[in-house]
PDB file of C-alpha atoms in Angstrom:
ATOM      1  CA  MET A  26       4.287  29.313   4.495  1.00 91.00           C
ATOM      2  CA  LEU A  27       3.200  26.170   2.701  1.00 91.00           C
ATOM      3  CA  ILE A  28       0.101  24.355   4.015  1.00 93.00           C
ATOM      4  CA  TYR A  29      -0.459  20.868   2.606  1.00 90.00           C
ATOM      5  CA  THR A  30      -4.011  19.658   3.158  1.00 91.00           C
ATOM      6  CA  GLY A  31      -3.870  16.692   0.785  1.00 86.00           C
ATOM      7  CA  GLY A  32      -4.278  15.951  -2.885  1.00 84.00           C
ATOM      8  CA  THR A  33      -2.146  14.735  -5.749  1.00 81.00           C
ATOM      9  CA  ILE A  34       0.053  17.829  -5.711  1.00 81.00           C
ATOM     10  CA  GLY A  35       1.648  16.567  -2.502  1.00 80.00           C
ATOM     11  CA  MET A  36       2.202  13.004  -3.615  1.00 81.00           C
ATOM     12  CA  ILE A  37       5.348  11.255  -4.763  1.00 82.00           C
ATOM     13  CA  GLU A  38       5.804   7.807  -6.234  1.00 83.00           C
ATOM     14  CA  ASN A  39       7.265   5.159  -3.950  1.00 85.00           C
ATOM     15  CA  PRO A  40      10.214   3.760  -5.976  1.00 87.00           C
ATOM     16  CA  VAL A  41       9.589   0.205  -4.726  1.00 92.00           C
ATOM     17  CA  THR A  42       5.792  -0.141  -4.857  1.00 91.00           C
ATOM     18  CA  LYS A  43       5.167   2.560  -7.508  1.00 87.00           C
ATOM     19  CA  ALA A  44       2.193   3.689  -5.401  1.00 86.00           C
ATOM     20  CA  LEU A  45       1.648   7.381  -4.704  1.00 83.00           C
ATOM     21  CA  GLU A  46       2.400   8.401  -1.124  1.00 82.00           C
ATOM     22  CA  PRO A  47       2.226  11.753   0.657  1.00 80.00           C
ATOM     23  CA  PHE A  48       5.395  13.799   0.229  1.00 77.00           C
ATOM     24  CA  ASP A  49       7.330  14.793   3.368  1.00 78.00           C
ATOM     25  CA  PHE A  50       7.408  18.561   2.988  1.00 74.00           C
ATOM     26  CA  SER A  51      10.062  18.895   5.707  1.00 73.00           C
ATOM     27  CA  HIS A  52      12.450  17.628   2.985  1.00 69.00           C
ATOM     28  CA  LEU A  53      11.139  19.969   0.299  1.00 70.00           C
ATOM     29  CA  ILE A  54      14.461  21.616  -0.544  1.00 66.00           C
ATOM     30  CA  ASP A  55      16.242  18.242  -0.700  1.00 70.00           C
ATOM     31  CA  ASN A  56      13.692  16.900  -3.173  1.00 68.00           C
ATOM     32  CA  VAL A  57      13.096  20.054  -5.204  1.00 71.00           C
ATOM     33  CA  PRO A  58      16.568  21.584  -5.589  1.00 72.00           C
ATOM     34  CA  LYS A  59      15.367  24.490  -7.752  1.00 78.00           C
ATOM     35  CA  ILE A  60      13.720  25.955  -4.652  1.00 76.00           C
ATOM     36  CA  LYS A  61      17.244  26.625  -3.328  1.00 75.00           C
ATOM     37  CA  MET A  62      17.563  29.251  -6.070  1.00 80.00           C
ATOM     38  CA  LEU A  63      14.927  31.324  -4.265  1.00 80.00           C
ATOM     39  CA  ASN A  64      17.262  31.642  -1.277  1.00 78.00           C
ATOM     40  CA  TYR A  65      14.210  31.731   0.946  1.00 77.00           C
ATOM     41  CA  VAL A  66      13.086  29.684   3.925  1.00 76.00           C
ATOM     42  CA  ILE A  67       9.839  27.830   3.268  1.00 83.00           C
ATOM     43  CA  ASP A  68       8.189  26.455   6.380  1.00 88.00           C
ATOM     44  CA  ASN A  69       5.291  24.074   6.122  1.00 88.00           C
ATOM     45  CA  ILE A  70       2.348  22.551   7.888  1.00 91.00           C
ATOM     46  CA  SER A  71       1.006  19.203   6.680  1.00 90.00           C
ATOM     47  CA  PHE A  72      -2.415  17.923   7.658  1.00 90.00           C
ATOM     48  CA  GLU A  73      -2.157  14.449   9.177  1.00 89.00           C
ATOM     49  CA  PRO A  74      -3.481  12.417   7.606  1.00 88.00           C
ATOM     50  CA  PRO A  75      -3.750  14.209   4.259  1.00 88.00           C
ATOM     51  CA  ILE A  76      -7.372  14.885   3.323  1.00 89.00           C
ATOM     52  CA  ASP A  77      -8.900  13.542   0.157  1.00 87.00           C
ATOM     53  CA  SER A  78     -10.511  16.696  -1.171  1.00 86.00           C
ATOM     54  CA  SER A  79     -13.820  14.890  -1.687  1.00 89.00           C
ATOM     55  CA  ASP A  80     -13.859  14.593   2.129  1.00 91.00           C
ATOM     56  CA  MET A  81     -13.115  18.303   2.704  1.00 93.00           C
ATOM     57  CA  SER A  82     -15.590  19.867   5.114  1.00 94.00           C
ATOM     58  CA  PRO A  83     -16.282  23.175   6.882  1.00 96.00           C
ATOM     59  CA  ALA A  84     -14.299  21.814   9.865  1.00 96.00           C
ATOM     60  CA  HIS A  85     -11.248  21.511   7.584  1.00 96.00           C
ATOM     61  CA  TRP A  86     -11.786  25.069   6.321  1.00 96.00           C
ATOM     62  CA  ILE A  87     -11.632  26.190   9.942  1.00 97.00           C
ATOM     63  CA  ASP A  88      -8.385  24.218  10.407  1.00 96.00           C
ATOM     64  CA  ILE A  89      -6.844  25.887   7.337  1.00 97.00           C
ATOM     65  CA  THR A  90      -7.950  29.312   8.551  1.00 97.00           C
ATOM     66  CA  ARG A  91      -6.553  28.651  12.038  1.00 96.00           C
ATOM     67  CA  ALA A  92      -3.205  27.582  10.547  1.00 96.00           C
ATOM     68  CA  ILE A  93      -3.018  30.851   8.626  1.00 97.00           C
ATOM     69  CA  VAL A  94      -4.247  33.089  11.465  1.00 96.00           C
ATOM     70  CA  SER A  95      -1.886  31.534  14.018  1.00 96.00           C
ATOM     71  CA  ASN A  96       1.090  32.120  11.691  1.00 96.00           C
ATOM     72  CA  TYR A  97      -0.111  35.376  10.136  1.00 95.00           C
ATOM     73  CA  ASP A  98       2.497  37.688  11.670  1.00 94.00           C
ATOM     74  CA  ALA A  99       5.448  35.402  10.889  1.00 93.00           C
ATOM     75  CA  TYR A 100       4.994  35.059   7.107  1.00 93.00           C
ATOM     76  CA  ASP A 101       4.522  37.252   4.043  1.00 91.00           C
ATOM     77  CA  GLY A 102       1.986  34.926   2.444  1.00 93.00           C
ATOM     78  CA  PHE A 103       0.525  31.447   2.406  1.00 95.00           C
ATOM     79  CA  VAL A 104       0.233  28.707  -0.213  1.00 93.00           C
ATOM     80  CA  VAL A 105      -2.415  26.070   0.452  1.00 94.00           C
ATOM     81  CA  LEU A 106      -1.879  22.824  -1.455  1.00 91.00           C
ATOM     82  CA  HIS A 107      -5.247  21.186  -1.988  1.00 92.00           C
ATOM     83  CA  GLY A 108      -6.920  18.398  -3.934  1.00 90.00           C
ATOM     84  CA  THR A 109      -8.657  19.581  -7.077  1.00 89.00           C
ATOM     85  CA  ASP A 110     -12.090  17.993  -6.537  1.00 90.00           C
ATOM     86  CA  THR A 111     -13.299  20.624  -4.056  1.00 91.00           C
ATOM     87  CA  MET A 112     -10.643  23.321  -4.307  1.00 93.00           C
ATOM     88  CA  ALA A 113     -13.128  25.893  -5.630  1.00 94.00           C
ATOM     89  CA  TYR A 114     -15.413  25.367  -2.637  1.00 95.00           C
ATOM     90  CA  THR A 115     -12.491  25.781  -0.225  1.00 95.00           C
ATOM     91  CA  ALA A 116     -11.323  28.915  -2.023  1.00 95.00           C
ATOM     92  CA  SER A 117     -14.783  30.420  -1.786  1.00 96.00           C
ATOM     93  CA  ALA A 118     -15.191  29.550   1.900  1.00 96.00           C
ATOM     94  CA  LEU A 119     -11.739  30.882   2.815  1.00 95.00           C
ATOM     95  CA  SER A 120     -12.391  34.110   0.930  1.00 94.00           C
ATOM     96  CA  PHE A 121     -15.244  34.826   3.336  1.00 95.00           C
ATOM     97  CA  MET A 122     -13.514  33.469   6.435  1.00 95.00           C
ATOM     98  CA  MET A 123     -10.402  35.615   5.823  1.00 93.00           C
ATOM     99  CA  GLU A 124     -12.154  38.592   4.285  1.00 91.00           C
ATOM    100  CA  ASN A 125     -10.095  41.324   5.946  1.00 89.00           C
ATOM    101  CA  MET A 126      -6.632  39.789   5.694  1.00 90.00           C
ATOM    102  CA  CYS A 127      -4.105  41.747   3.707  1.00 92.00           C
ATOM    103  CA  LYS A 128      -1.572  39.007   2.916  1.00 94.00           C
ATOM    104  CA  PRO A 129      -1.849  36.711  -0.100  1.00 94.00           C
ATOM    105  CA  VAL A 130      -3.341  33.262   0.319  1.00 95.00           C
ATOM    106  CA  ILE A 131      -2.847  31.107  -2.774  1.00 94.00           C
ATOM    107  CA  ILE A 132      -4.780  27.854  -3.145  1.00 94.00           C
ATOM    108  CA  THR A 133      -3.410  25.442  -5.710  1.00 90.00           C
ATOM    109  CA  GLY A 134      -3.547  21.801  -6.689  1.00 88.00           C
ATOM    110  CA  SER A 135      -2.616  19.444  -9.478  1.00 84.00           C
ATOM    111  CA  LEU A 136      -4.118  16.628 -11.478  1.00 81.00           C
ATOM    112  CA  ALA A 137      -0.710  14.926 -11.757  1.00 73.00           C
ATOM    113  CA  ALA A 138       1.842  14.193  -9.050  1.00 66.00           C
ATOM    114  CA  SER A 139       4.848  16.519  -9.075  1.00 58.00           C
ATOM    115  CA  HIS A 140       7.370  13.772  -9.888  1.00 55.00           C
ATOM    116  CA  ARG A 141       5.510  12.958 -13.106  1.00 54.00           C
ATOM    117  CA  ARG A 142       5.387  16.555 -14.332  1.00 48.00           C
ATOM    118  CA  SER A 143       9.125  16.980 -13.781  1.00 48.00           C
ATOM    119  CA  ALA A 144       9.979  13.695 -15.482  1.00 45.00           C
ATOM    120  CA  HIS A 145       7.914  14.612 -18.565  1.00 43.00           C
ATOM    121  CA  ARG A 146       9.560  18.010 -18.841  1.00 47.00           C
ATOM    122  CA  ARG A 147      13.089  16.566 -18.497  1.00 46.00           C
ATOM    123  CA  ARG A 148      12.365  14.145 -21.346  1.00 48.00           C
ATOM    124  CA  GLY A 149      10.858  16.916 -23.461  1.00 51.00           C
ATOM    125  CA  LYS A 150       7.431  15.279 -23.463  1.00 48.00           C
ATOM    126  CA  PRO A 151       4.199  17.220 -23.206  1.00 49.00           C
ATOM    127  CA  ASP A 152       2.637  17.391 -19.781  1.00 44.00           C
ATOM    128  CA  HIS A 153      -0.768  15.727 -19.929  1.00 46.00           C
ATOM    129  CA  GLY A 154      -3.213  16.963 -17.336  1.00 46.00           C
ATOM    130  CA  GLY A 155      -1.242  19.592 -15.441  1.00 45.00           C
ATOM    131  CA  ALA A 156      -1.606  23.365 -15.349  1.00 45.00           C
ATOM    132  CA  ASP A 157       0.844  23.900 -18.230  1.00 45.00           C
ATOM    133  CA  SER A 158      -1.134  21.652 -20.565  1.00 42.00           C
ATOM    134  CA  SER A 159      -4.338  23.472 -19.623  1.00 41.00           C
ATOM    135  CA  ARG A 160      -2.720  26.795 -20.467  1.00 41.00           C
ATOM    136  CA  THR A 161      -1.473  25.377 -23.772  1.00 40.00           C
ATOM    137  CA  ASP A 162      -4.923  24.000 -24.587  1.00 41.00           C
ATOM    138  CA  CYS A 163      -6.500  27.370 -23.801  1.00 41.00           C
ATOM    139  CA  ARG A 164      -3.959  29.210 -25.961  1.00 42.00           C
ATOM    140  CA  ARG A 165      -4.542  26.812 -28.856  1.00 41.00           C
ATOM    141  CA  THR A 166      -8.283  27.283 -28.558  1.00 40.00           C
ATOM    142  CA  ALA A 167      -7.978  31.044 -28.221  1.00 45.00           C
ATOM    143  CA  ASP A 168      -5.942  31.453 -31.396  1.00 46.00           C
ATOM    144  CA  GLY A 169      -7.695  28.724 -33.371  1.00 47.00           C
ATOM    145  CA  ALA A 170      -4.527  26.604 -33.628  1.00 50.00           C
ATOM    146  CA  GLY A 171      -6.197  23.612 -31.980  1.00 48.00           C
ATOM    147  CA  GLY A 172      -8.644  23.241 -34.858  1.00 52.00           C
ATOM    148  CA  GLY A 173     -11.421  25.091 -33.072  1.00 47.00           C
ATOM    149  CA  ASN A 174     -12.723  28.585 -33.510  1.00 47.00           C
ATOM    150  CA  PRO A 175     -10.721  31.448 -31.983  1.00 43.00           C
ATOM    151  CA  ILE A 176     -12.275  32.962 -28.886  1.00 41.00           C
TER     152      ILE A 176
END
């Protein structure tokens, strides 16, 4: 199950205004056709309104936990989409709140909206700011290729 709490990872650009707006996850497969290749049903819960992660609070952590607990028997795992500003705090809190659960709970976010990452990749341009660029930067640092010292 996918749980969207807020954050850039769940935003899409409005083609008219060019402003970022929350993505309607009920149309996930229509908008992200590669998910069809998984041949798997992905249900979702979206917080209304989406929460700016700088406004995340213990009450929201309880809401996330309740969403997982109330759907625990129906799903193999849970992916929580979250803003990056306070994702580490949420991950820590949930790790204590769901200490004895045996199913995976993945918390992820993004610094760039999903439509921008896809567009850059299709054009063969580097992805500036997303997880892939971070991994590339780390690899370059680790092997000294980025001009720094190998670690």
